[in-house]
Amino acid sequence: MTIETYRDAWGIPHLRASSARELARAQGRVTAHDRAWQLEVERHRAQGTSASFLGADALSWDVFARRARLDDTARRCFAALERRDPETADWVRAYVDGVNEGLPGGAGRAPEFTRAGLRPGRWQPWTPLGVWLATHILFAGFPAKLWREQAMRHLGPGAVGLFATDGPGTAGSNGWLVTGARTATGHALIAGDPHRFIEDPGVYQQIHLSCPEFDVVGLAVPGVPGIAHFGHTGTVAWAITNAMADYQDLYRERLRRTGAGVEALGPDGTWHRATRHTETIEIAGEPPIEIEVIETPRGPVIAGGPEGLDAITAHAPAGPGTPDRADQPHTTAGPAGLERETAADPDAPRTTAAVGEFETAQGPAGPERETAAGPDVPKATAAVGEFETADGPAGSAPRAAADPDAPKVTAAVGEFETADGPAGSAPRAAADPDAPKATAAAGEFETTHGPAGPQTSHGPDAPKTAHAPGGPETAHAPGGPETAHAPGGPETAVAPHRPEAADGAYVPPEPPAAGDESRTGGAGGSTGSGGGAAGALALRYPPRVTEDLGFSALLPLLRSRTVADLDRALDAWSEPVNVVQAADTAGGTLHRVAGHVPARAEANRLRPVPAWEPGHAWHGAHETPYADPAGEDGIAVMANARGLATPLGVEFAPPHRAARIRALLDASRTWTADGMPAIHTDTHLGSAAPLLDHLAALTGLTPAAAALRDRLLAWDRHMDADSTDAAAYAAVRSAVVRRLAAHPVFAPLTQPPAYPDVLRPWLALVPRIGFALEHLLRAEDLYGIDRPAAVRAALEEVAAAPPAAPWSATHRLAPWQALPADPPPAADEPGLAGDHDCVLCTSAVPGLTDRAARGPAARYVWDLADRDNSRWVVPFGADGVPGAAHHRDQLPLWLRGELAPVITDWTRLTPEPAQESEESDD
């Protein structure tokens, strides 16, 4: 069969094949050619093998990935997909075949492989599922529950509402649908932009997929077949935003060691066997470490263990050839979880900044590493400006035991009794000498049926996070006086279990007396009966329970011709949970939530809950909310605010972006595709009012401060790139944030418990205050803090040395790269307009940095009157290879708010040499 590859003027691939299966193969092959390095980084992320070639900065993510059992979960989900939907499983295999065909050539184009001493590995059929899971595991922001627990403990339950805002743990987006009643053509328009960490290469791939069954253009996720989030089939188009739903739970576990292994106290009051094994993580330039991986009937233990929250990994003996890390430069593993680590002032204590959706430490690694990056490998601190990320983009899929790159699992004979997971998947074989190592004591792998039903502890590979000794703390922007972790400050023990009233409401306890650890889980203290400290956290997430990542929706999405088809396809969607808008050429529209949100107690949604108490099991799933765009005056807006998905979440974005988009759309009764970019790039800052109101109320200012105050009150509240007023406002805002964060009332929140570094961004105080500033300034009382005094001092501080340059001088793009260029580019990244609460959402972190690591990861306009009148853009380009013609050729368009045309006319495209398809041996 022949596969045809075409390119347009922007190097975007347009693929044509004789079947859906061959088209998937072509998509995998062209993605490997264009983005080989990105694909391998993603694959390693899912395996938890990043540190082997990215170094110690990727360790925290690797430990989390292993303990959370991402690899094993993806593997199980693929096995279940083969049973339930063999057609889709075969289609995914075809994509993987194409990736494996294209990787050698693609790696030859990408200089990062040589710099990192890495050889491309081999993808397995489940690798795309691992990429998808690792990309989205932190999207629901479960670490925010740790923040809420800390805030409630020290400030009371009202702190939940004060700090509940789109910030450290969420990925946001804008999206809007204009029905045919409000357009010049009489057909609908769909437009928007997903807000993610800006990565180089980008997180979305523009692509055109055509075969006899369908012809679709859209934004694909590199490493995953098809087009999941944003697509246009010619007769129906769709787009998504993060629904901000809460669908993952944290359980405080009471664990104890026995002669046979580890047991967890269940809600029935009895101790149940937990699965347990150890795994070895290789680290470039350093000795490997060994971690313990435990899974209870609730889920994998991602922090702590039987000895408490401070349980640490031990260094495994260095094997022959283990590189000496003393001279080893390393990279910061990047996006895809959520917590990019902001690299602050080089002399300040490192603070992992919980900035918005800072995804997590990416990293890959594994036996594909030719050599441990030696002293000549450039240092890859991804600190563009101030953002050193610990994020990591989508991980990659788990590897089979037969895969030389998969995590090693070794076990004594007879150790794998059953680990009855939801689909009864078998434990991993110990056959592969190169897979990530997992060793276990005999008899430790038994069934652990949880009281909550079939969601059992699964097999031996569940990774358990361990603290990398000396792991980085939070980072601070230059000049920031305070870090989220006080320098040298002792870390607190586990936050105590919050008691509940009979109705399940939270009842704040009295703080423990000095030295009283009975309610902290520290120093042997316990929080329940029967022995065992509550010093561990287990994560329960839907795919681990259901063995379903929603891949059965992908082919039906491509085959959809109407919104009814699309609606049926989305019934199979699992995660992340999204709000979806769609329209078709017949006038149909759709506005719904898609994804799996388990039904359970309200307490589960707010904070970690005690595993040993009844009442916290999952019971089915929430029904899907729908809305009618035609009933909303022909307009539907989705921007992560409260609305359609309100019953499913806890924290949502402020209403400013959604309200501004609706106001702009309401300004005209008739819209065309040409008018959409003006909405994409609107810079009005809706959250400015509370601070400006405080400024207006000040009296007795110095002349300089009064002049600055008057100037800001006259400002048009637009965060334009060339605006010095916007720069002055941002400077005052940051000064206020720093002063509030330095107040003694918040001091306990600067010393969070000893959670893994990968979770720390959600607990960083300065970003939390920065993103919640408008709530904190408007609250009737803020714990006795003199806010007018703080605002006055901040204004006087900035008035003494006001910024002379425009907003774009400090509000600059800070893209994440797994292995930044060495030497770094001479020119700085470009300056930007916009801000976190603008429609043009380029997120600074008030109080920490003006740099923007997050922003529009793509922009699109889908025209249902004529698909060729649609348009799109990404921040950089179609090619992931530095220096290639199409690596950054779309950046000027993106900066100006312009869009490239969507071309689907094959006669206007440039063909590449035809390729004959080869059948896979898999």
JSON list of C-alpha atoms in Angstrom, two decimals, residues 387-517:
[
{"chain": "A", "resi": 387, "resn": "PHE", "atom": "CA", "xyz": [12.15, 29.33, 34.79]},
{"chain": "A", "resi": 388, "resn": "GLU", "atom": "CA", "xyz": [14.11, 26.22, 35.41]},
{"chain": "A", "resi": 389, "resn": "THR", "atom": "CA", "xyz": [11.53, 23.57, 34.87]},
{"chain": "A", "resi": 390, "resn": "ALA", "atom": "CA", "xyz": [11.04, 20.37, 36.68]},
{"chain": "A", "resi": 391, "resn": "ASP", "atom": "CA", "xyz": [8.11, 19.73, 34.58]},
{"chain": "A", "resi": 392, "resn": "GLY", "atom": "CA", "xyz": [7.99, 17.08, 32.14]},
{"chain": "A", "resi": 393, "resn": "PRO", "atom": "CA", "xyz": [5.76, 16.71, 29.31]},
{"chain": "A", "resi": 394, "resn": "ALA", "atom": "CA", "xyz": [3.85, 13.72, 28.60]},
{"chain": "A", "resi": 395, "resn": "GLY", "atom": "CA", "xyz": [5.62, 10.66, 29.62]},
{"chain": "A", "resi": 396, "resn": "SER", "atom": "CA", "xyz": [5.92, 7.78, 27.49]},
{"chain": "A", "resi": 397, "resn": "ALA", "atom": "CA", "xyz": [4.33, 4.50, 27.55]},
{"chain": "A", "resi": 398, "resn": "PRO", "atom": "CA", "xyz": [5.34, 1.65, 29.74]},
{"chain": "A", "resi": 399, "resn": "ARG", "atom": "CA", "xyz": [7.59, -0.88, 28.16]},
{"chain": "A", "resi": 400, "resn": "ALA", "atom": "CA", "xyz": [7.07, -4.60, 27.95]},
{"chain": "A", "resi": 401, "resn": "ALA", "atom": "CA", "xyz": [9.32, -6.80, 29.97]},
{"chain": "A", "resi": 402, "resn": "ALA", "atom": "CA", "xyz": [10.80, -7.78, 26.65]},
{"chain": "A", "resi": 403, "resn": "ASP", "atom": "CA", "xyz": [11.69, -4.23, 25.86]},
{"chain": "A", "resi": 404, "resn": "PRO", "atom": "CA", "xyz": [15.34, -3.48, 26.57]},
{"chain": "A", "resi": 405, "resn": "ASP", "atom": "CA", "xyz": [14.37, 0.02, 27.64]},
{"chain": "A", "resi": 406, "resn": "ALA", "atom": "CA", "xyz": [11.65, -0.96, 30.06]},
{"chain": "A", "resi": 407, "resn": "PRO", "atom": "CA", "xyz": [12.09, -0.76, 33.83]},
{"chain": "A", "resi": 408, "resn": "LYS", "atom": "CA", "xyz": [13.69, -3.88, 35.20]},
{"chain": "A", "resi": 409, "resn": "VAL", "atom": "CA", "xyz": [11.65, -6.16, 37.38]},
{"chain": "A", "resi": 410, "resn": "THR", "atom": "CA", "xyz": [13.35, -9.07, 39.07]},
{"chain": "A", "resi": 411, "resn": "ALA", "atom": "CA", "xyz": [11.65, -11.32, 41.53]},
{"chain": "A", "resi": 412, "resn": "ALA", "atom": "CA", "xyz": [12.32, -14.47, 43.44]},
{"chain": "A", "resi": 413, "resn": "VAL", "atom": "CA", "xyz": [10.52, -17.55, 42.26]},
{"chain": "A", "resi": 414, "resn": "GLY", "atom": "CA", "xyz": [6.98, -17.62, 43.50]},
{"chain": "A", "resi": 415, "resn": "GLU", "atom": "CA", "xyz": [6.87, -13.95, 44.43]},
{"chain": "A", "resi": 416, "resn": "PHE", "atom": "CA", "xyz": [4.17, -13.05, 42.02]},
{"chain": "A", "resi": 417, "resn": "GLU", "atom": "CA", "xyz": [1.06, -14.40, 43.49]},
{"chain": "A", "resi": 418, "resn": "THR", "atom": "CA", "xyz": [-1.95, -12.58, 42.22]},
{"chain": "A", "resi": 419, "resn": "ALA", "atom": "CA", "xyz": [-2.17, -8.84, 42.08]},
{"chain": "A", "resi": 420, "resn": "ASP", "atom": "CA", "xyz": [-5.63, -8.90, 40.89]},
{"chain": "A", "resi": 421, "resn": "GLY", "atom": "CA", "xyz": [-6.02, -5.59, 39.21]},
{"chain": "A", "resi": 422, "resn": "PRO", "atom": "CA", "xyz": [-9.30, -4.57, 37.72]},
{"chain": "A", "resi": 423, "resn": "ALA", "atom": "CA", "xyz": [-8.67, -6.56, 34.69]},
{"chain": "A", "resi": 424, "resn": "GLY", "atom": "CA", "xyz": [-6.68, -9.22, 36.34]},
{"chain": "A", "resi": 425, "resn": "SER", "atom": "CA", "xyz": [-3.54, -8.35, 34.54]},
{"chain": "A", "resi": 426, "resn": "ALA", "atom": "CA", "xyz": [-0.59, -10.52, 35.06]},
{"chain": "A", "resi": 427, "resn": "PRO", "atom": "CA", "xyz": [2.48, -9.36, 36.86]},
{"chain": "A", "resi": 428, "resn": "ARG", "atom": "CA", "xyz": [5.38, -8.24, 34.76]},
{"chain": "A", "resi": 429, "resn": "ALA", "atom": "CA", "xyz": [7.83, -10.82, 33.69]},
{"chain": "A", "resi": 430, "resn": "ALA", "atom": "CA", "xyz": [11.38, -10.67, 34.94]},
{"chain": "A", "resi": 431, "resn": "ALA", "atom": "CA", "xyz": [12.76, -11.55, 31.57]},
{"chain": "A", "resi": 432, "resn": "ASP", "atom": "CA", "xyz": [14.26, -8.35, 30.35]},
{"chain": "A", "resi": 433, "resn": "PRO", "atom": "CA", "xyz": [17.74, -7.65, 31.66]},
{"chain": "A", "resi": 434, "resn": "ASP", "atom": "CA", "xyz": [17.53, -4.00, 30.66]},
{"chain": "A", "resi": 435, "resn": "ALA", "atom": "CA", "xyz": [14.10, -3.13, 31.93]},
{"chain": "A", "resi": 436, "resn": "PRO", "atom": "CA", "xyz": [13.97, -0.87, 34.99]},
{"chain": "A", "resi": 437, "resn": "LYS", "atom": "CA", "xyz": [14.86, -3.03, 37.92]},
{"chain": "A", "resi": 438, "resn": "ALA", "atom": "CA", "xyz": [12.34, -4.14, 40.46]},
{"chain": "A", "resi": 439, "resn": "THR", "atom": "CA", "xyz": [13.23, -6.58, 43.17]},
{"chain": "A", "resi": 440, "resn": "ALA", "atom": "CA", "xyz": [10.86, -7.90, 45.76]},
{"chain": "A", "resi": 441, "resn": "ALA", "atom": "CA", "xyz": [10.85, -10.06, 48.80]},
{"chain": "A", "resi": 442, "resn": "ALA", "atom": "CA", "xyz": [9.25, -13.42, 48.41]},
{"chain": "A", "resi": 443, "resn": "GLY", "atom": "CA", "xyz": [5.55, -13.62, 48.79]},
{"chain": "A", "resi": 444, "resn": "GLU", "atom": "CA", "xyz": [4.92, -9.92, 48.67]},
{"chain": "A", "resi": 445, "resn": "PHE", "atom": "CA", "xyz": [2.76, -9.84, 45.60]},
{"chain": "A", "resi": 446, "resn": "GLU", "atom": "CA", "xyz": [-0.63, -10.99, 46.67]},
{"chain": "A", "resi": 447, "resn": "THR", "atom": "CA", "xyz": [-4.11, -9.92, 45.84]},
{"chain": "A", "resi": 448, "resn": "THR", "atom": "CA", "xyz": [-5.14, -6.86, 47.77]},
{"chain": "A", "resi": 449, "resn": "HIS", "atom": "CA", "xyz": [-8.81, -6.46, 47.18]},
{"chain": "A", "resi": 450, "resn": "GLY", "atom": "CA", "xyz": [-9.78, -3.10, 48.47]},
{"chain": "A", "resi": 451, "resn": "PRO", "atom": "CA", "xyz": [-12.94, -2.48, 50.37]},
{"chain": "A", "resi": 452, "resn": "ALA", "atom": "CA", "xyz": [-14.00, -0.05, 47.69]},
{"chain": "A", "resi": 453, "resn": "GLY", "atom": "CA", "xyz": [-14.58, -2.77, 45.21]},
{"chain": "A", "resi": 454, "resn": "PRO", "atom": "CA", "xyz": [-12.69, -4.04, 42.24]},
{"chain": "A", "resi": 455, "resn": "GLN", "atom": "CA", "xyz": [-10.11, -1.36, 42.30]},
{"chain": "A", "resi": 456, "resn": "THR", "atom": "CA", "xyz": [-7.31, -3.48, 43.62]},
{"chain": "A", "resi": 457, "resn": "SER", "atom": "CA", "xyz": [-3.66, -3.08, 44.01]},
{"chain": "A", "resi": 458, "resn": "HIS", "atom": "CA", "xyz": [-2.00, -4.04, 40.78]},
{"chain": "A", "resi": 459, "resn": "GLY", "atom": "CA", "xyz": [1.13, -5.90, 40.07]},
{"chain": "A", "resi": 460, "resn": "PRO", "atom": "CA", "xyz": [4.65, -5.41, 41.15]},
{"chain": "A", "resi": 461, "resn": "ASP", "atom": "CA", "xyz": [5.68, -2.39, 39.17]},
{"chain": "A", "resi": 462, "resn": "ALA", "atom": "CA", "xyz": [3.94, 0.42, 40.96]},
{"chain": "A", "resi": 463, "resn": "PRO", "atom": "CA", "xyz": [6.50, 3.14, 41.36]},
{"chain": "A", "resi": 464, "resn": "LYS", "atom": "CA", "xyz": [6.75, 4.74, 44.71]},
{"chain": "A", "resi": 465, "resn": "THR", "atom": "CA", "xyz": [8.16, 8.21, 45.01]},
{"chain": "A", "resi": 466, "resn": "ALA", "atom": "CA", "xyz": [11.13, 8.66, 47.16]},
{"chain": "A", "resi": 467, "resn": "HIS", "atom": "CA", "xyz": [12.90, 11.77, 48.18]},
{"chain": "A", "resi": 468, "resn": "ALA", "atom": "CA", "xyz": [16.03, 12.30, 46.23]},
{"chain": "A", "resi": 469, "resn": "PRO", "atom": "CA", "xyz": [18.49, 13.35, 48.86]},
{"chain": "A", "resi": 470, "resn": "GLY", "atom": "CA", "xyz": [19.09, 17.02, 48.60]},
{"chain": "A", "resi": 471, "resn": "GLY", "atom": "CA", "xyz": [16.20, 17.56, 46.22]},
{"chain": "A", "resi": 472, "resn": "PRO", "atom": "CA", "xyz": [15.70, 21.15, 45.14]},
{"chain": "A", "resi": 473, "resn": "GLU", "atom": "CA", "xyz": [13.39, 23.34, 47.05]},
{"chain": "A", "resi": 474, "resn": "THR", "atom": "CA", "xyz": [11.41, 26.18, 45.61]},
{"chain": "A", "resi": 475, "resn": "ALA", "atom": "CA", "xyz": [12.96, 28.79, 43.42]},
{"chain": "A", "resi": 476, "resn": "HIS", "atom": "CA", "xyz": [12.68, 32.52, 43.75]},
{"chain": "A", "resi": 477, "resn": "ALA", "atom": "CA", "xyz": [12.71, 35.38, 41.37]},
{"chain": "A", "resi": 478, "resn": "PRO", "atom": "CA", "xyz": [15.54, 37.81, 41.74]},
{"chain": "A", "resi": 479, "resn": "GLY", "atom": "CA", "xyz": [14.87, 40.15, 44.54]},
{"chain": "A", "resi": 480, "resn": "GLY", "atom": "CA", "xyz": [12.18, 38.00, 46.06]},
{"chain": "A", "resi": 481, "resn": "PRO", "atom": "CA", "xyz": [12.82, 38.25, 49.76]},
{"chain": "A", "resi": 482, "resn": "GLU", "atom": "CA", "xyz": [11.12, 35.11, 50.78]},
{"chain": "A", "resi": 483, "resn": "THR", "atom": "CA", "xyz": [11.08, 31.54, 49.55]},
{"chain": "A", "resi": 484, "resn": "ALA", "atom": "CA", "xyz": [8.29, 29.09, 49.90]},
{"chain": "A", "resi": 485, "resn": "HIS", "atom": "CA", "xyz": [10.60, 27.10, 52.10]},
{"chain": "A", "resi": 486, "resn": "ALA", "atom": "CA", "xyz": [12.39, 29.09, 54.74]},
{"chain": "A", "resi": 487, "resn": "PRO", "atom": "CA", "xyz": [16.13, 28.64, 54.27]},
{"chain": "A", "resi": 488, "resn": "GLY", "atom": "CA", "xyz": [17.21, 25.94, 56.58]},
{"chain": "A", "resi": 489, "resn": "GLY", "atom": "CA", "xyz": [13.77, 25.79, 58.07]},
{"chain": "A", "resi": 490, "resn": "PRO", "atom": "CA", "xyz": [12.71, 22.45, 59.47]},
{"chain": "A", "resi": 491, "resn": "GLU", "atom": "CA", "xyz": [10.09, 20.64, 57.52]},
{"chain": "A", "resi": 492, "resn": "THR", "atom": "CA", "xyz": [6.90, 19.76, 59.29]},
{"chain": "A", "resi": 493, "resn": "ALA", "atom": "CA", "xyz": [5.63, 16.28, 59.73]},
{"chain": "A", "resi": 494, "resn": "VAL", "atom": "CA", "xyz": [2.62, 14.96, 57.93]},
{"chain": "A", "resi": 495, "resn": "ALA", "atom": "CA", "xyz": [-0.39, 17.20, 58.23]},
{"chain": "A", "resi": 496, "resn": "PRO", "atom": "CA", "xyz": [-2.88, 15.52, 60.50]},
{"chain": "A", "resi": 497, "resn": "HIS", "atom": "CA", "xyz": [-6.05, 13.90, 59.39]},
{"chain": "A", "resi": 498, "resn": "ARG", "atom": "CA", "xyz": [-8.88, 16.40, 59.48]},
{"chain": "A", "resi": 499, "resn": "PRO", "atom": "CA", "xyz": [-11.79, 15.20, 61.62]},
{"chain": "A", "resi": 500, "resn": "GLU", "atom": "CA", "xyz": [-15.29, 15.35, 60.22]},
{"chain": "A", "resi": 501, "resn": "ALA", "atom": "CA", "xyz": [-18.70, 16.01, 61.64]},
{"chain": "A", "resi": 502, "resn": "ALA", "atom": "CA", "xyz": [-21.47, 13.48, 61.13]},
{"chain": "A", "resi": 503, "resn": "ASP", "atom": "CA", "xyz": [-22.42, 15.16, 57.86]},
{"chain": "A", "resi": 504, "resn": "GLY", "atom": "CA", "xyz": [-18.89, 14.85, 56.54]},
{"chain": "A", "resi": 505, "resn": "ALA", "atom": "CA", "xyz": [-18.08, 18.53, 56.97]},
{"chain": "A", "resi": 506, "resn": "TYR", "atom": "CA", "xyz": [-14.57, 19.48, 57.94]},
{"chain": "A", "resi": 507, "resn": "VAL", "atom": "CA", "xyz": [-14.04, 20.28, 61.62]},
{"chain": "A", "resi": 508, "resn": "PRO", "atom": "CA", "xyz": [-10.74, 22.09, 62.24]},
{"chain": "A", "resi": 509, "resn": "PRO", "atom": "CA", "xyz": [-8.81, 20.62, 65.17]},
{"chain": "A", "resi": 510, "resn": "GLU", "atom": "CA", "xyz": [-6.78, 22.59, 67.63]},
{"chain": "A", "resi": 511, "resn": "PRO", "atom": "CA", "xyz": [-3.14, 22.78, 66.57]},
{"chain": "A", "resi": 512, "resn": "PRO", "atom": "CA", "xyz": [-0.96, 20.23, 68.34]},
{"chain": "A", "resi": 513, "resn": "ALA", "atom": "CA", "xyz": [1.00, 21.42, 71.32]},
{"chain": "A", "resi": 514, "resn": "ALA", "atom": "CA", "xyz": [4.72, 21.94, 70.94]},
{"chain": "A", "resi": 515, "resn": "GLY", "atom": "CA", "xyz": [6.40, 18.59, 70.67]},
{"chain": "A", "resi": 516, "resn": "ASP", "atom": "CA", "xyz": [3.12, 16.73, 70.34]},
{"chain": "A", "resi": 517, "resn": "GLU", "atom": "CA", "xyz": [3.46, 14.51, 67.28]}
]
